[in-house]
Amino acid sequence: MPNWCSNSLTIKGDASTLVALKEIVESDKEGLLEAIAPIGDWEYGTAVETWGTKWDISSEGLEYTDNGDGTAEITGWFDSAWGPPVDAFQKLADDWDSCYIELLYEEGGMAFVGCWDSEGGDDYYEYSDFTSDNIKDNIPAYLVEHFALDEQLAEYEDDEEVTADELAN
């Protein structure tokens, strides 16, 4: 069973380009990564190498919006196995250089968070050594706020405190 990585996706660009993904997004089915970076028959090593994750993703949490001005957006969320599918979105960025892609991701089990974008950035941070009190001093605020990392850590710390109290009694 994998650890699940939470992802928030934004793709902005020319509507005539993004319409190629519209049917997949509106179908709420798996297959977005296969459409972006085809691998054909699934094989673990090929999937990880091509997509950056081992399974394709569901588009259930994604929405296609035609802005009516010749541009469109795909926005929303999805979960991926172990890590974010950065490699698939890099391939999309290479193929569709007229689009801007931003992928925010967080994997609580392995305590990492980041933001990859098609303009060449991947801000990646590990947060296992941080507390709810100091995470905002070490991780960019937009990531802490987007994934409520300080709240997640505070809840974890409270659970650990209760467990320690139970063990002491």
PDB file of N, CA and C in Angstrom, residues 33-76:
ATOM      1  N   LEU A  33      -2.389  10.778 -16.865  1.00  0.00           N
ATOM      2  CA  LEU A  33      -0.942  10.637 -17.096  1.00  0.00           C
ATOM      3  C   LEU A  33      -0.669   9.874 -18.386  1.00  0.00           C
ATOM      4  N   GLU A  34      -1.467   8.857 -18.668  1.00  0.00           N
ATOM      5  CA  GLU A  34      -1.313   8.104 -19.920  1.00  0.00           C
ATOM      6  C   GLU A  34      -1.557   9.014 -21.117  1.00  0.00           C
ATOM      7  N   ALA A  35      -2.505   9.947 -21.003  1.00  0.00           N
ATOM      8  CA  ALA A  35      -2.774  10.885 -22.098  1.00  0.00           C
ATOM      9  C   ALA A  35      -1.618  11.867 -22.279  1.00  0.00           C
ATOM     10  N   ILE A  36      -0.996  12.253 -21.173  1.00  0.00           N
ATOM     11  CA  ILE A  36       0.093  13.230 -21.216  1.00  0.00           C
ATOM     12  C   ILE A  36       1.404  12.591 -21.665  1.00  0.00           C
ATOM     13  N   ALA A  37       1.713  11.441 -21.074  1.00  0.00           N
ATOM     14  CA  ALA A  37       2.981  10.747 -21.338  1.00  0.00           C
ATOM     15  C   ALA A  37       2.693   9.258 -21.473  1.00  0.00           C
ATOM     16  N   PRO A  38       2.274   8.819 -22.652  1.00  0.00           N
ATOM     17  CA  PRO A  38       1.844   7.426 -22.838  1.00  0.00           C
ATOM     18  C   PRO A  38       2.945   6.406 -22.559  1.00  0.00           C
ATOM     19  N   ILE A  39       2.542   5.336 -21.873  1.00  0.00           N
ATOM     20  CA  ILE A  39       3.464   4.214 -21.670  1.00  0.00           C
ATOM     21  C   ILE A  39       2.894   2.919 -22.227  1.00  0.00           C
ATOM     22  N   GLY A  40       1.630   2.920 -22.662  1.00  0.00           N
ATOM     23  CA  GLY A  40       1.013   1.707 -23.176  1.00  0.00           C
ATOM     24  C   GLY A  40       0.722   0.749 -22.046  1.00  0.00           C
ATOM     25  N   ASP A  41       1.205  -0.476 -22.169  1.00  0.00           N
ATOM     26  CA  ASP A  41       0.991  -1.464 -21.112  1.00  0.00           C
ATOM     27  C   ASP A  41       1.746  -1.038 -19.863  1.00  0.00           C
ATOM     28  N   TRP A  42       1.034  -1.029 -18.735  1.00  0.00           N
ATOM     29  CA  TRP A  42       1.631  -0.590 -17.483  1.00  0.00           C
ATOM     30  C   TRP A  42       2.721  -1.557 -17.035  1.00  0.00           C
ATOM     31  N   GLU A  43       3.823  -0.994 -16.626  1.00  0.00           N
ATOM     32  CA  GLU A  43       4.922  -1.728 -15.998  1.00  0.00           C
ATOM     33  C   GLU A  43       5.515  -0.781 -14.971  1.00  0.00           C
ATOM     34  N   TYR A  44       5.734  -1.270 -13.755  1.00  0.00           N
ATOM     35  CA  TYR A  44       6.144  -0.430 -12.632  1.00  0.00           C
ATOM     36  C   TYR A  44       7.311   0.501 -12.980  1.00  0.00           C
ATOM     37  N   GLY A  45       8.418  -0.048 -13.432  1.00  0.00           N
ATOM     38  CA  GLY A  45       9.612   0.758 -13.717  1.00  0.00           C
ATOM     39  C   GLY A  45       9.358   1.805 -14.784  1.00  0.00           C
ATOM     40  N   THR A  46       8.621   1.435 -15.808  1.00  0.00           N
ATOM     41  CA  THR A  46       8.309   2.370 -16.884  1.00  0.00           C
ATOM     42  C   THR A  46       7.418   3.498 -16.374  1.00  0.00           C
ATOM     43  N   ALA A  47       6.424   3.143 -15.564  1.00  0.00           N
ATOM     44  CA  ALA A  47       5.520   4.166 -15.016  1.00  0.00           C
ATOM     45  C   ALA A  47       6.286   5.158 -14.154  1.00  0.00           C
ATOM     46  N   VAL A  48       7.108   4.659 -13.252  1.00  0.00           N
ATOM     47  CA  VAL A  48       7.860   5.551 -12.359  1.00  0.00           C
ATOM     48  C   VAL A  48       8.823   6.422 -13.154  1.00  0.00           C
ATOM     49  N   GLU A  49       9.489   5.844 -14.123  1.00  0.00           N
ATOM     50  CA  GLU A  49      10.449   6.604 -14.934  1.00  0.00           C
ATOM     51  C   GLU A  49       9.754   7.658 -15.802  1.00  0.00           C
ATOM     52  N   THR A  50       8.599   7.326 -16.345  1.00  0.00           N
ATOM     53  CA  THR A  50       7.900   8.220 -17.271  1.00  0.00           C
ATOM     54  C   THR A  50       7.054   9.263 -16.552  1.00  0.00           C
ATOM     55  N   TRP A  51       6.370   8.841 -15.473  1.00  0.00           N
ATOM     56  CA  TRP A  51       5.427   9.729 -14.799  1.00  0.00           C
ATOM     57  C   TRP A  51       5.956  10.329 -13.502  1.00  0.00           C
ATOM     58  N   GLY A  52       6.867   9.609 -12.841  1.00  0.00           N
ATOM     59  CA  GLY A  52       7.318  10.041 -11.520  1.00  0.00           C
ATOM     60  C   GLY A  52       6.491   9.431 -10.408  1.00  0.00           C
ATOM     61  N   THR A  53       5.533   8.591 -10.748  1.00  0.00           N
ATOM     62  CA  THR A  53       4.690   7.871  -9.794  1.00  0.00           C
ATOM     63  C   THR A  53       4.311   6.541 -10.436  1.00  0.00           C
ATOM     64  N   LYS A  54       3.871   5.586  -9.616  1.00  0.00           N
ATOM     65  CA  LYS A  54       3.672   4.244 -10.168  1.00  0.00           C
ATOM     66  C   LYS A  54       2.309   3.989 -10.805  1.00  0.00           C
ATOM     67  N   TRP A  55       1.283   4.764 -10.436  1.00  0.00           N
ATOM     68  CA  TRP A  55      -0.043   4.558 -11.004  1.00  0.00           C
ATOM     69  C   TRP A  55      -0.539   5.829 -11.658  1.00  0.00           C
ATOM     70  N   ASP A  56      -1.433   5.639 -12.619  1.00  0.00           N
ATOM     71  CA  ASP A  56      -2.081   6.784 -13.246  1.00  0.00           C
ATOM     72  C   ASP A  56      -2.991   7.447 -12.202  1.00  0.00           C
ATOM     73  N   ILE A  57      -3.476   8.610 -12.511  1.00  0.00           N
ATOM     74  CA  ILE A  57      -4.274   9.364 -11.543  1.00  0.00           C
ATOM     75  C   ILE A  57      -5.712   9.519 -12.036  1.00  0.00           C
ATOM     76  N   SER A  58      -6.602   9.729 -11.095  1.00  0.00           N
ATOM     77  CA  SER A  58      -7.987  10.019 -11.412  1.00  0.00           C
ATOM     78  C   SER A  58      -8.136  11.520 -11.632  1.00  0.00           C
ATOM     79  N   SER A  59      -8.949  11.878 -12.586  1.00  0.00           N
ATOM     80  CA  SER A  59      -9.215  13.294 -12.847  1.00  0.00           C
ATOM     81  C   SER A  59     -10.470  13.764 -12.128  1.00  0.00           C
ATOM     82  N   GLU A  60     -10.976  12.961 -11.203  1.00  0.00           N
ATOM     83  CA  GLU A  60     -12.228  13.268 -10.507  1.00  0.00           C
ATOM     84  C   GLU A  60     -12.227  14.649  -9.848  1.00  0.00           C
ATOM     85  N   GLY A  61     -11.109  15.070  -9.287  1.00  0.00           N
ATOM     86  CA  GLY A  61     -11.047  16.360  -8.599  1.00  0.00           C
ATOM     87  C   GLY A  61     -10.605  17.508  -9.478  1.00  0.00           C
ATOM     88  N   LEU A  62     -10.488  17.279 -10.782  1.00  0.00           N
ATOM     89  CA  LEU A  62     -10.035  18.317 -11.709  1.00  0.00           C
ATOM     90  C   LEU A  62     -11.208  18.900 -12.486  1.00  0.00           C
ATOM     91  N   GLU A  63     -11.052  20.159 -12.889  1.00  0.00           N
ATOM     92  CA  GLU A  63     -12.113  20.836 -13.635  1.00  0.00           C
ATOM     93  C   GLU A  63     -11.504  21.594 -14.808  1.00  0.00           C
ATOM     94  N   TYR A  64     -12.131  21.460 -15.960  1.00  0.00           N
ATOM     95  CA  TYR A  64     -11.745  22.202 -17.155  1.00  0.00           C
ATOM     96  C   TYR A  64     -12.633  23.435 -17.242  1.00  0.00           C
ATOM     97  N   THR A  65     -12.013  24.601 -17.452  1.00  0.00           N
ATOM     98  CA  THR A  65     -12.766  25.850 -17.586  1.00  0.00           C
ATOM     99  C   THR A  65     -12.315  26.573 -18.839  1.00  0.00           C
ATOM    100  N   ASP A  66     -13.254  26.844 -19.733  1.00  0.00           N
ATOM    101  CA  ASP A  66     -12.980  27.689 -20.902  1.00  0.00           C
ATOM    102  C   ASP A  66     -13.263  29.117 -20.469  1.00  0.00           C
ATOM    103  N   ASN A  67     -12.265  29.976 -20.510  1.00  0.00           N
ATOM    104  CA  ASN A  67     -12.405  31.346 -20.032  1.00  0.00           C
ATOM    105  C   ASN A  67     -13.145  32.259 -21.009  1.00  0.00           C
ATOM    106  N   GLY A  68     -13.436  31.759 -22.206  1.00  0.00           N
ATOM    107  CA  GLY A  68     -14.189  32.550 -23.175  1.00  0.00           C
ATOM    108  C   GLY A  68     -13.375  33.590 -23.914  1.00  0.00           C
ATOM    109  N   ASP A  69     -12.084  33.647 -23.653  1.00  0.00           N
ATOM    110  CA  ASP A  69     -11.222  34.624 -24.314  1.00  0.00           C
ATOM    111  C   ASP A  69     -10.100  33.954 -25.101  1.00  0.00           C
ATOM    112  N   GLY A  70     -10.315  32.676 -25.422  1.00  0.00           N
ATOM    113  CA  GLY A  70      -9.286  31.926 -26.136  1.00  0.00           C
ATOM    114  C   GLY A  70      -8.339  31.180 -25.213  1.00  0.00           C
ATOM    115  N   THR A  71      -8.516  31.372 -23.905  1.00  0.00           N
ATOM    116  CA  THR A  71      -7.695  30.653 -22.933  1.00  0.00           C
ATOM    117  C   THR A  71      -8.581  29.702 -22.125  1.00  0.00           C
ATOM    118  N   ALA A  72      -7.932  28.737 -21.506  1.00  0.00           N
ATOM    119  CA  ALA A  72      -8.639  27.765 -20.673  1.00  0.00           C
ATOM    120  C   ALA A  72      -7.743  27.387 -19.512  1.00  0.00           C
ATOM    121  N   GLU A  73      -8.341  26.721 -18.540  1.00  0.00           N
ATOM    122  CA  GLU A  73      -7.604  26.258 -17.364  1.00  0.00           C
ATOM    123  C   GLU A  73      -8.081  24.872 -16.973  1.00  0.00           C
ATOM    124  N   ILE A  74      -7.176  24.113 -16.428  1.00  0.00           N
ATOM    125  CA  ILE A  74      -7.501  22.872 -15.736  1.00  0.00           C
ATOM    126  C   ILE A  74      -6.984  23.071 -14.316  1.00  0.00           C
ATOM    127  N   THR A  75      -7.879  22.973 -13.354  1.00  0.00           N
ATOM    128  CA  THR A  75      -7.496  23.186 -11.961  1.00  0.00           C
ATOM    129  C   THR A  75      -8.127  22.117 -11.088  1.00  0.00           C
ATOM    130  N   GLY A  76      -7.529  21.916  -9.927  1.00  0.00           N
ATOM    131  CA  GLY A  76      -8.106  20.994  -8.962  1.00  0.00           C
ATOM    132  C   GLY A  76      -7.049  20.176  -8.256  1.00  0.00           C
TER     133      GLY A  76
END
